[in-house]
Coordinates of C-alpha atoms in Angstrom, one line a residue:
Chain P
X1 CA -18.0 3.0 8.7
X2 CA -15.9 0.8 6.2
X3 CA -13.6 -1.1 7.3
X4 CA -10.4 -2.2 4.8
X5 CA -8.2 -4.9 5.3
X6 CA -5.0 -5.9 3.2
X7 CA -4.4 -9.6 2.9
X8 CA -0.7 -9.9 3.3
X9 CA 1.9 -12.1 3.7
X10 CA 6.1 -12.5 3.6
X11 CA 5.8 -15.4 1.5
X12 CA 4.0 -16.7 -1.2
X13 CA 1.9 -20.2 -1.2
X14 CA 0.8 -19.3 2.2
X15 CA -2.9 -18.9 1.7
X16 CA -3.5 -15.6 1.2
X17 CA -6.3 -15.6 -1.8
X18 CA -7.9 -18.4 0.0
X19 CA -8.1 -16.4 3.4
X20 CA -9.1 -13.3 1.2
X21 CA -11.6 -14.8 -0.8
X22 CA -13.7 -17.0 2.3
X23 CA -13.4 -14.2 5.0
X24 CA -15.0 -11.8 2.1
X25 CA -17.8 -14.3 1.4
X26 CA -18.6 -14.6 5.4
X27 CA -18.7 -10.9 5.7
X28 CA -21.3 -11.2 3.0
X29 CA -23.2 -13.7 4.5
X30 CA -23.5 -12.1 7.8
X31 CA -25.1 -9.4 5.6
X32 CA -22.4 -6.6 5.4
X33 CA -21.6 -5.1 1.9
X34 CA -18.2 -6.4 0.9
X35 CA -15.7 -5.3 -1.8
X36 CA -12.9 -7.9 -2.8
X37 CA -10.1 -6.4 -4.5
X38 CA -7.3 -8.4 -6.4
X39 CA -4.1 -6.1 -6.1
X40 CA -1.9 -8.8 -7.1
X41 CA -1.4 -7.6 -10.5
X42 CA 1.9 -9.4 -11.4
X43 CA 0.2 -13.1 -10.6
X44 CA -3.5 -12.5 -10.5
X45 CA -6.0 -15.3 -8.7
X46 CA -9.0 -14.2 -8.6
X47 CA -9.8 -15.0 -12.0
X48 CA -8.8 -18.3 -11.4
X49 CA -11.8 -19.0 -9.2
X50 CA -15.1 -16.7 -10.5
X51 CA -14.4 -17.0 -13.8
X52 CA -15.2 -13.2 -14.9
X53 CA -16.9 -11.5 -17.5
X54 CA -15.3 -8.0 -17.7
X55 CA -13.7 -5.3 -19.9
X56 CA -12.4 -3.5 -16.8
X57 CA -9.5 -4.3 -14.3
X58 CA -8.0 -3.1 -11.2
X59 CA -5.2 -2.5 -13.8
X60 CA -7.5 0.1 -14.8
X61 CA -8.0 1.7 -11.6
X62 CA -4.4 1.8 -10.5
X63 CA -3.5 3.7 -13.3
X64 CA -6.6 6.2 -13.3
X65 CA -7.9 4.9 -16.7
X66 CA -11.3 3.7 -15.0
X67 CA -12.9 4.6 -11.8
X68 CA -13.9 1.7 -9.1
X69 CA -17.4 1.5 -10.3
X70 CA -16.1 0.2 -13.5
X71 CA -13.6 -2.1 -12.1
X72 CA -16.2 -4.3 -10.0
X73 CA -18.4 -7.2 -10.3
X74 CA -21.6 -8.0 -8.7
X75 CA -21.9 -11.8 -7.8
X76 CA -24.0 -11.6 -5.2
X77 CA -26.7 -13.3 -6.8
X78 CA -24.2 -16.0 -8.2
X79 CA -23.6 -16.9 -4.7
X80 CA -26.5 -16.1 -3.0
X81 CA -24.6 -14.0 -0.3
X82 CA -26.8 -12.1 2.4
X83 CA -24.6 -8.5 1.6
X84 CA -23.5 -7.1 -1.6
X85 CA -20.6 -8.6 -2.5
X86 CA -18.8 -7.3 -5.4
X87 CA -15.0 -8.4 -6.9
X88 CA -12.2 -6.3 -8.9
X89 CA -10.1 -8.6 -10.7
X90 CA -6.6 -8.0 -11.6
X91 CA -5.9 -8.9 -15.6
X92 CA -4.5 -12.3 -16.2
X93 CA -3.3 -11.4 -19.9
X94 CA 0.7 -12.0 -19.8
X95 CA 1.3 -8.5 -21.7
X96 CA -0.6 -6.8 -19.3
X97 CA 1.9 -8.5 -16.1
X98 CA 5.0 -7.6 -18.3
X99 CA 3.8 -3.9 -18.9
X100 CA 3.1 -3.5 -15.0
X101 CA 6.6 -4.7 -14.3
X102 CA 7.7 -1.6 -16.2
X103 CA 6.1 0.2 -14.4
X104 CA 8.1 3.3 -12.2
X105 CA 8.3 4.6 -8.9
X106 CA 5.6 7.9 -10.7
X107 CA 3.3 5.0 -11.7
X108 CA 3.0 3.8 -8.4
X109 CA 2.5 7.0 -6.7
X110 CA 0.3 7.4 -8.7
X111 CA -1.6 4.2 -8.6
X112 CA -1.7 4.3 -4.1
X113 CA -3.3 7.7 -5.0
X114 CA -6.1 5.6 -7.2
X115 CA -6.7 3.0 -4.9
X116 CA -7.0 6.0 -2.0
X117 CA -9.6 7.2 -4.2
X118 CA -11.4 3.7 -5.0
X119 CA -11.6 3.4 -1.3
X120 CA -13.4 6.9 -0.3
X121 CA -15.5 5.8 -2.9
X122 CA -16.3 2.5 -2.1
X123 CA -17.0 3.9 1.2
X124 CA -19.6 6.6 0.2
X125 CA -21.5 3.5 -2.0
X126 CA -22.1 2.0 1.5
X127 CA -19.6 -0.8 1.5
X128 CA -18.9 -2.4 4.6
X129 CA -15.9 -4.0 4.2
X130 CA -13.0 -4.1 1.6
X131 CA -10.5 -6.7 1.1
X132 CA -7.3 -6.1 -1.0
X133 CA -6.0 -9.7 -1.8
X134 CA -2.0 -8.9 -2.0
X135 CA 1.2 -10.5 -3.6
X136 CA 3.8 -11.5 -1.0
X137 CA 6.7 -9.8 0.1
X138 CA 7.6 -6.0 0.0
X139 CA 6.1 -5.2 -4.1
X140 CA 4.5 -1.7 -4.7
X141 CA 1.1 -3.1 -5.2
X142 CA 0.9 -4.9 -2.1
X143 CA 2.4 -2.1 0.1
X144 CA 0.4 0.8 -1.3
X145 CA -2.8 -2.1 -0.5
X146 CA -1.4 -1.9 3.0
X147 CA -0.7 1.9 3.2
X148 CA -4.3 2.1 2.5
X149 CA -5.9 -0.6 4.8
X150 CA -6.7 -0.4 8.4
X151 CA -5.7 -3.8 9.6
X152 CA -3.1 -5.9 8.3
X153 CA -4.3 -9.5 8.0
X154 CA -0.9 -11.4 7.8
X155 CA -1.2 -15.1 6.5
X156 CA 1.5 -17.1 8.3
X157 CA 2.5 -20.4 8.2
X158 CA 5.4 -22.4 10.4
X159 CA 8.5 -22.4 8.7
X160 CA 11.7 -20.7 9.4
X161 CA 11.9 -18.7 6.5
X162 CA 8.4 -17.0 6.9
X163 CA 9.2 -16.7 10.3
X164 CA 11.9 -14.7 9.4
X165 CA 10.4 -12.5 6.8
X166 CA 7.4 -11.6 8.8
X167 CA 9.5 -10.1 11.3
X168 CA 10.9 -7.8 9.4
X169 CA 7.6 -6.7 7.5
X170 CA 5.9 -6.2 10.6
X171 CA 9.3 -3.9 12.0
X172 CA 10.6 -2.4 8.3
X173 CA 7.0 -2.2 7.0
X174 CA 3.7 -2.2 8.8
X175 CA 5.2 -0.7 12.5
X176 CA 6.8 2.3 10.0
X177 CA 2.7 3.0 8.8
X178 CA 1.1 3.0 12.0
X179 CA -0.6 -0.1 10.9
X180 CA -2.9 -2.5 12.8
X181 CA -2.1 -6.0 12.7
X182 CA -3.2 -9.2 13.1
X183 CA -2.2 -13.2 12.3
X184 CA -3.6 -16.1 10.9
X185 CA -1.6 -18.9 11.4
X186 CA -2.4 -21.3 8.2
X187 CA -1.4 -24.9 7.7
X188 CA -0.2 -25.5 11.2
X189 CA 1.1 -28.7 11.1
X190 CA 1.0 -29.2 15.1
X191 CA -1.7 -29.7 17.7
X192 CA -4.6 -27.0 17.3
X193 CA -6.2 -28.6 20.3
X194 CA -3.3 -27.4 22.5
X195 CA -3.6 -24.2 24.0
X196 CA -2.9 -21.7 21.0
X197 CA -0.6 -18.7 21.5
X198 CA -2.6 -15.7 22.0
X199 CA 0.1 -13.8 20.2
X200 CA 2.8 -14.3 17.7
X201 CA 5.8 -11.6 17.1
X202 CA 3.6 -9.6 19.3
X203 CA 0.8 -9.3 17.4
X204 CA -2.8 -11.3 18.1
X205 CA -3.3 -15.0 16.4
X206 CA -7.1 -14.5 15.0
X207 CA -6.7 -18.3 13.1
X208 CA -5.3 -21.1 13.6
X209 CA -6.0 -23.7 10.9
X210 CA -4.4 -26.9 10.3
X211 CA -3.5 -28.2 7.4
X212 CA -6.0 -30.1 5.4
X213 CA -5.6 -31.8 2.2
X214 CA -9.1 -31.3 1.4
X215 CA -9.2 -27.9 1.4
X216 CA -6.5 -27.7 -0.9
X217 CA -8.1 -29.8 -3.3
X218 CA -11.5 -28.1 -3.4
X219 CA -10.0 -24.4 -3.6
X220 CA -12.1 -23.9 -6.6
X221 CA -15.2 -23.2 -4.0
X222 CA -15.6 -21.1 -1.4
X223 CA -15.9 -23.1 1.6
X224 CA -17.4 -20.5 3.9
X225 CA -20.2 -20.5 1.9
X226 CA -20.3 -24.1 0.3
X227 CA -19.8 -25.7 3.9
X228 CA -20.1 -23.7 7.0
X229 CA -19.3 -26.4 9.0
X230 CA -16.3 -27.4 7.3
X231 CA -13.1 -26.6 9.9
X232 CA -11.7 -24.1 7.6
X233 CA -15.0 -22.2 7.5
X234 CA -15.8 -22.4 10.7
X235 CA -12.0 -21.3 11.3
X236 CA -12.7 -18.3 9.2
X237 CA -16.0 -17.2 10.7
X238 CA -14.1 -17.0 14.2
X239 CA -11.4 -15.0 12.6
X240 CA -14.2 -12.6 11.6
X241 CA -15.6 -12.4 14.6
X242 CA -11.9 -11.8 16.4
X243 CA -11.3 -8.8 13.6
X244 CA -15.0 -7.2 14.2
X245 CA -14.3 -7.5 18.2
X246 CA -10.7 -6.3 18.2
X247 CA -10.1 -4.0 15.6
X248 CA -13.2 -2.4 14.2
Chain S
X1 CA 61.0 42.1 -12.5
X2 CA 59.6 45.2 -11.7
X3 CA 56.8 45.5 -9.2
X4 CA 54.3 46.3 -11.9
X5 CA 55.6 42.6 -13.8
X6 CA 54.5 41.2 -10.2
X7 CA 51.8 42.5 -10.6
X8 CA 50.6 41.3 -13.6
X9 CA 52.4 37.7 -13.3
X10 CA 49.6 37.5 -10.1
X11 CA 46.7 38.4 -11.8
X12 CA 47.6 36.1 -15.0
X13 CA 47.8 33.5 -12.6
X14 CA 44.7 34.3 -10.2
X15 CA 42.7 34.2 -13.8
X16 CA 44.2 30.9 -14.1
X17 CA 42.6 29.5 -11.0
X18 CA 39.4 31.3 -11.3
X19 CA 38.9 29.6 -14.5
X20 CA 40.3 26.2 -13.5
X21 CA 38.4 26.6 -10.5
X22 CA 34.8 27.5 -12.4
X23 CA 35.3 24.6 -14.6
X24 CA 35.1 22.2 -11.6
X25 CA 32.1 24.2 -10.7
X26 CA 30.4 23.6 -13.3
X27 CA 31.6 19.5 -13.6
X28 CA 29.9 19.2 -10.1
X29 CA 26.6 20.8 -11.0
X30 CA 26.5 18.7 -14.1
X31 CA 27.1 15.8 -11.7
X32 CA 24.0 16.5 -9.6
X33 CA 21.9 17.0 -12.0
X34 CA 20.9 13.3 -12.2
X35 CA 20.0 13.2 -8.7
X36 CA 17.9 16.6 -8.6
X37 CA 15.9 14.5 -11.2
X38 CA 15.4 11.6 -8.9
X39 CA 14.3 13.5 -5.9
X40 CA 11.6 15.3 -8.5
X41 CA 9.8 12.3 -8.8
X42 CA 6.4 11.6 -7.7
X43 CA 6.6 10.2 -3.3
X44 CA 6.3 6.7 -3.8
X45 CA 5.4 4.5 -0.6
X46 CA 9.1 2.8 -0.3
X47 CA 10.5 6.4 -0.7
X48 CA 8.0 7.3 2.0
X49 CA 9.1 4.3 4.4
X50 CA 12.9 5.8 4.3
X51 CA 11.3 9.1 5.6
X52 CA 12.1 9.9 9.6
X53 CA 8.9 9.3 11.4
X54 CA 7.3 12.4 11.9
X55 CA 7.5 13.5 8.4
X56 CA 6.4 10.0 7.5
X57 CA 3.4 10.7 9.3
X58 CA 2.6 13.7 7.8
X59 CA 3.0 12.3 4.8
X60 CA 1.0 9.2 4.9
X61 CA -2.1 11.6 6.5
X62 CA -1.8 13.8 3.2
X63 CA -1.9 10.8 0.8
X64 CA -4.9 9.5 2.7
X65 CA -7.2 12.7 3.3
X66 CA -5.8 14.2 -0.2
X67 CA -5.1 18.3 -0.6
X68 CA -5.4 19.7 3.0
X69 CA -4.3 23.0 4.9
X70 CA -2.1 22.7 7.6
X71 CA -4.9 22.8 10.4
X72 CA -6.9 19.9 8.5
X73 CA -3.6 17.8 9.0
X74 CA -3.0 18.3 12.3
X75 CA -6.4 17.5 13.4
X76 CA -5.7 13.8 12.1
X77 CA -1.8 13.7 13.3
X78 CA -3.2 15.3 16.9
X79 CA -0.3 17.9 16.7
X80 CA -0.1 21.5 16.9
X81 CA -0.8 23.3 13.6
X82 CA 2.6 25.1 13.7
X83 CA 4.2 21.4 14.2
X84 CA 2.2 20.4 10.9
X85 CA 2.8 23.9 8.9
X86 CA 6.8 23.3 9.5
X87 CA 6.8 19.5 8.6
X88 CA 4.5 20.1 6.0
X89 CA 7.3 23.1 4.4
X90 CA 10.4 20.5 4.9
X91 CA 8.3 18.3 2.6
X92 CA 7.9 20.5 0.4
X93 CA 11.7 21.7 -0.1
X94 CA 12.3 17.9 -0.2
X95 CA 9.9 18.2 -3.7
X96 CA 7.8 15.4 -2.4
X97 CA 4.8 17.8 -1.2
X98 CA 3.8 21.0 -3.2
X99 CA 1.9 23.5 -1.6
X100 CA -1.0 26.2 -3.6
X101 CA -3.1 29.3 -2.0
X102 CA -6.6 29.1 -3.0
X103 CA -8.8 32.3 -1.7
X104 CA -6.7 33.2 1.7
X105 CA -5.5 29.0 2.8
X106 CA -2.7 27.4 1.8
X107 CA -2.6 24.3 0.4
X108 CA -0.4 21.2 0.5
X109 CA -1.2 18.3 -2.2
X110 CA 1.8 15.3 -2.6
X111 CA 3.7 15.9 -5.7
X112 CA 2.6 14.7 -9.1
X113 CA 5.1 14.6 -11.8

C-alpha cells in the first residue's frame, strides 16, 4: 500500500529538502518505488540539486493542466537506486512564482483536488512511497501536501521560535486533520550521545542529527546514497526504519 | 378632523413606513450580497480547518475518496449513515458540498466553482 509523507516544517532553513530528498533516495535503495514531489512552488529546490530536463511541472498538476505521469522524472538510472525513483519538480521561472502567488482560495481547492488525484494514481502505478517536499509555515501548498499525506514528517530544529511555531501547527493544523506525526530533530547543537527524548510536544523524535558543517557544504549530493556511512545517512536510514515500524 | 380624515392621515403615513421600511430591506440584501459570494467559493483547506470537527471530518473524507453516497462515507468516518447523510446536508446548505442523484443514490461531490 503506498504510503505518503509531507515534509513539513514551521520554519524555513530547517532542512526540510535535505530530509526530503535523502529519506526518498533510502527508500529507493532499500528497493521500494518512491515518488518525490516538490510542492514548494513559491521557492522551488529541487531543481537546484538534479538539474532537470522537463517541459512539465508540479505547477502543471496543481492546476489540472497535466496529469502526474507528465509531471515526473525517472532518475533511477542516474543514481543507480535499487526502487524506481521518480521526481516532480516545481518551476523555478520567477513569472511562474509571481502567477502562483495570485493564485485564489478556487485555485487551491482545486489544486488539493489534483494532488488527491496524482496520489491515487501514483498509487495504482505501484509506488511505494511518496514524499511531498513542502514550504514552511501554514501556505496552501504545503497544507493541501499535508491534508493529503499520512504522516507528517516535521523538520525541527532548537530555537525558540520554531519551538513556538511547531506547537501551534501540530494543535491549529495537523491535530484539526487527524494527522499522524512524527519529528526529526535537525542541527541539534547539544549532546546526541545523551539519552534522546523519546518524544517532543508529544509526538515521537525519529532523528536526531547534529549539526555538521559538512553536510551543509556538500548538499549538492545525496548523502544517503553517496555515503551510507556518513552520520547524516546513517541518521536518515534509522529515521526510515522508525517511520516503517511506527507508522506504516 | 373627521374620522374618515383619521383615517386616511393613517394610511398616508403606514405607506410612509412601509416604503421607508422596504428601502432598508433592500440596503441590507444589497449588503450581503458580497458575502453570499464568498461562501460560494470552492472549500479550500484553511476554510475547511475553521469547520467544527465533525463536519471537518466529513469533509476531509469526501475530498480524499472523491464523489461518494452517504453509506461510502460513513464506512471511512465509522459512523452511522444517518450521522453522515445529516452532516453531509449541513454541508451542503453551507455551499461547500453539492449533492447529484445518479440512477436511485445520491451523491455528494465538494463544490467546484
Amino acid at each position: 500500500m503506498t504510503f505518503t509523507l509531507a515534509v513539513h516544517s514551521s520554519k524555513g532553513g530547517t532542512g526540510k529538502t535535505s530530509i526530503a530528498v535523502n529519506l526518498a533516495a533510502a527508500y529507493a535503495q532499500d528497493g521500494k518505488n518512491v515518488c518525490l514531489l516538490d510542492v514548494d512552488i513559491r521557492g522551488p529546490s529541487l531543481c537546484s540539486i538534479f538539474k532537470p530536463e522537463t517541459y512539465f511541472w508540479v505547477n502543471d498538476l496543481l492546476s489540472g493542466k497535466r496529469g502526474i505521469n507528465d509531471t515526473i522524472h525517472d532518475v533511477s538510472d542516474e543514481f543507480g537506486t535499487e526502487g524506481k525513483f521518480f521526481v516532480g519538480y516545481s518551476n523555478p521561472d520567477i513569472n511562474e512564482i509571481r502567477e502562483i502567488a495570485r493564485k485564489d482560495r478556487n485555485w487551491q481547492s482545486t489544486a488539493l483536488r489534483n494532488l488527491i488525484s496524482g496520489k491515487k494514481e501514483l498509487a495504482s502505478k505501484n509506488i511505494d512511497i511518496i514524499i511531498f517536499d513542502t514550504s514552511p509555515g501554514v501556505k496552501y501548498e504545503s497544507i493541501n501536501a499535508v491534508a493529503a499525506s499520512d504522516l507528517v514528517l516535521i523538520v525541527h530544529n532548537s530555537s525558540a521560535a520554531c519551538d513556538n511555531c511547531t506547537d501551534q501547527l501540530i494543535q491549529g493544523i495537523y491535530s484539526p486533520l487527524n494527522k499522524q506525526c512524527a519529528i526529526v530533530d535537525n542541527m541539534y547543537h547539544q549532546n546526541v550521545l545523551e539519552t534522546p527524548d523519546e518524544k517532543k510536544f508529544g509526538i515521537d523524535v525519529v532523528a536526531r542529527i547534529p549539526c555538521m558543517c559538512n553536510v551543509a557544504t556538500r548538499n549538492r549530493e545525496i548523502l544517503t546514497l553517496a555515503e551510507p556511512e556518513h552520520v547524516f545517512s546513517k541518521s536518515i536510514y534509522s529515521a526510515k526504519e522508525k517511520i516503517d515500524r511506527r507508522y506504516r | 378632523m373627521s374620522e374618515n380624515e383619521l383615517l386616511e392621515e393613517i394610511l398616508k403615513n403606514l405607506q410612509a413606513i412601509n416604503t421607508k421600511l422596504d428601502r432598508i430591506v433592500g440596503k441590507k440584501e444589497s449588503f450581503s450580497e458580497p458575502e453570499k459570494e464568498d461562501i460560494t467559493d470552492s472549500l479550500d483547506i484553511m476554510t475547511l480547518l475553521s469547520l467544527p470537527d465533525h463536519l471537518r471530518t466529513t469533509a476531509t473524507t469526501l475530498f480524499e475518496i472523491g464523489p461518494a453516497t452517504a453509506e461510502e462515507v460513513s464506512k471511512v468516518t465509522f459512523k452511522e449513515r444517518a450521522v453522515e447523510s445529516n452532516y453531509l446536508n449541513q454541508l451542503v446548505r453551507m455551499e461547500h458540498v453539492e449533492k447529484y442523484r445518479e440512477g436511485r443514490k445520491i451523491y455528494f461531490r465538494i463544490r467546484e466553482k
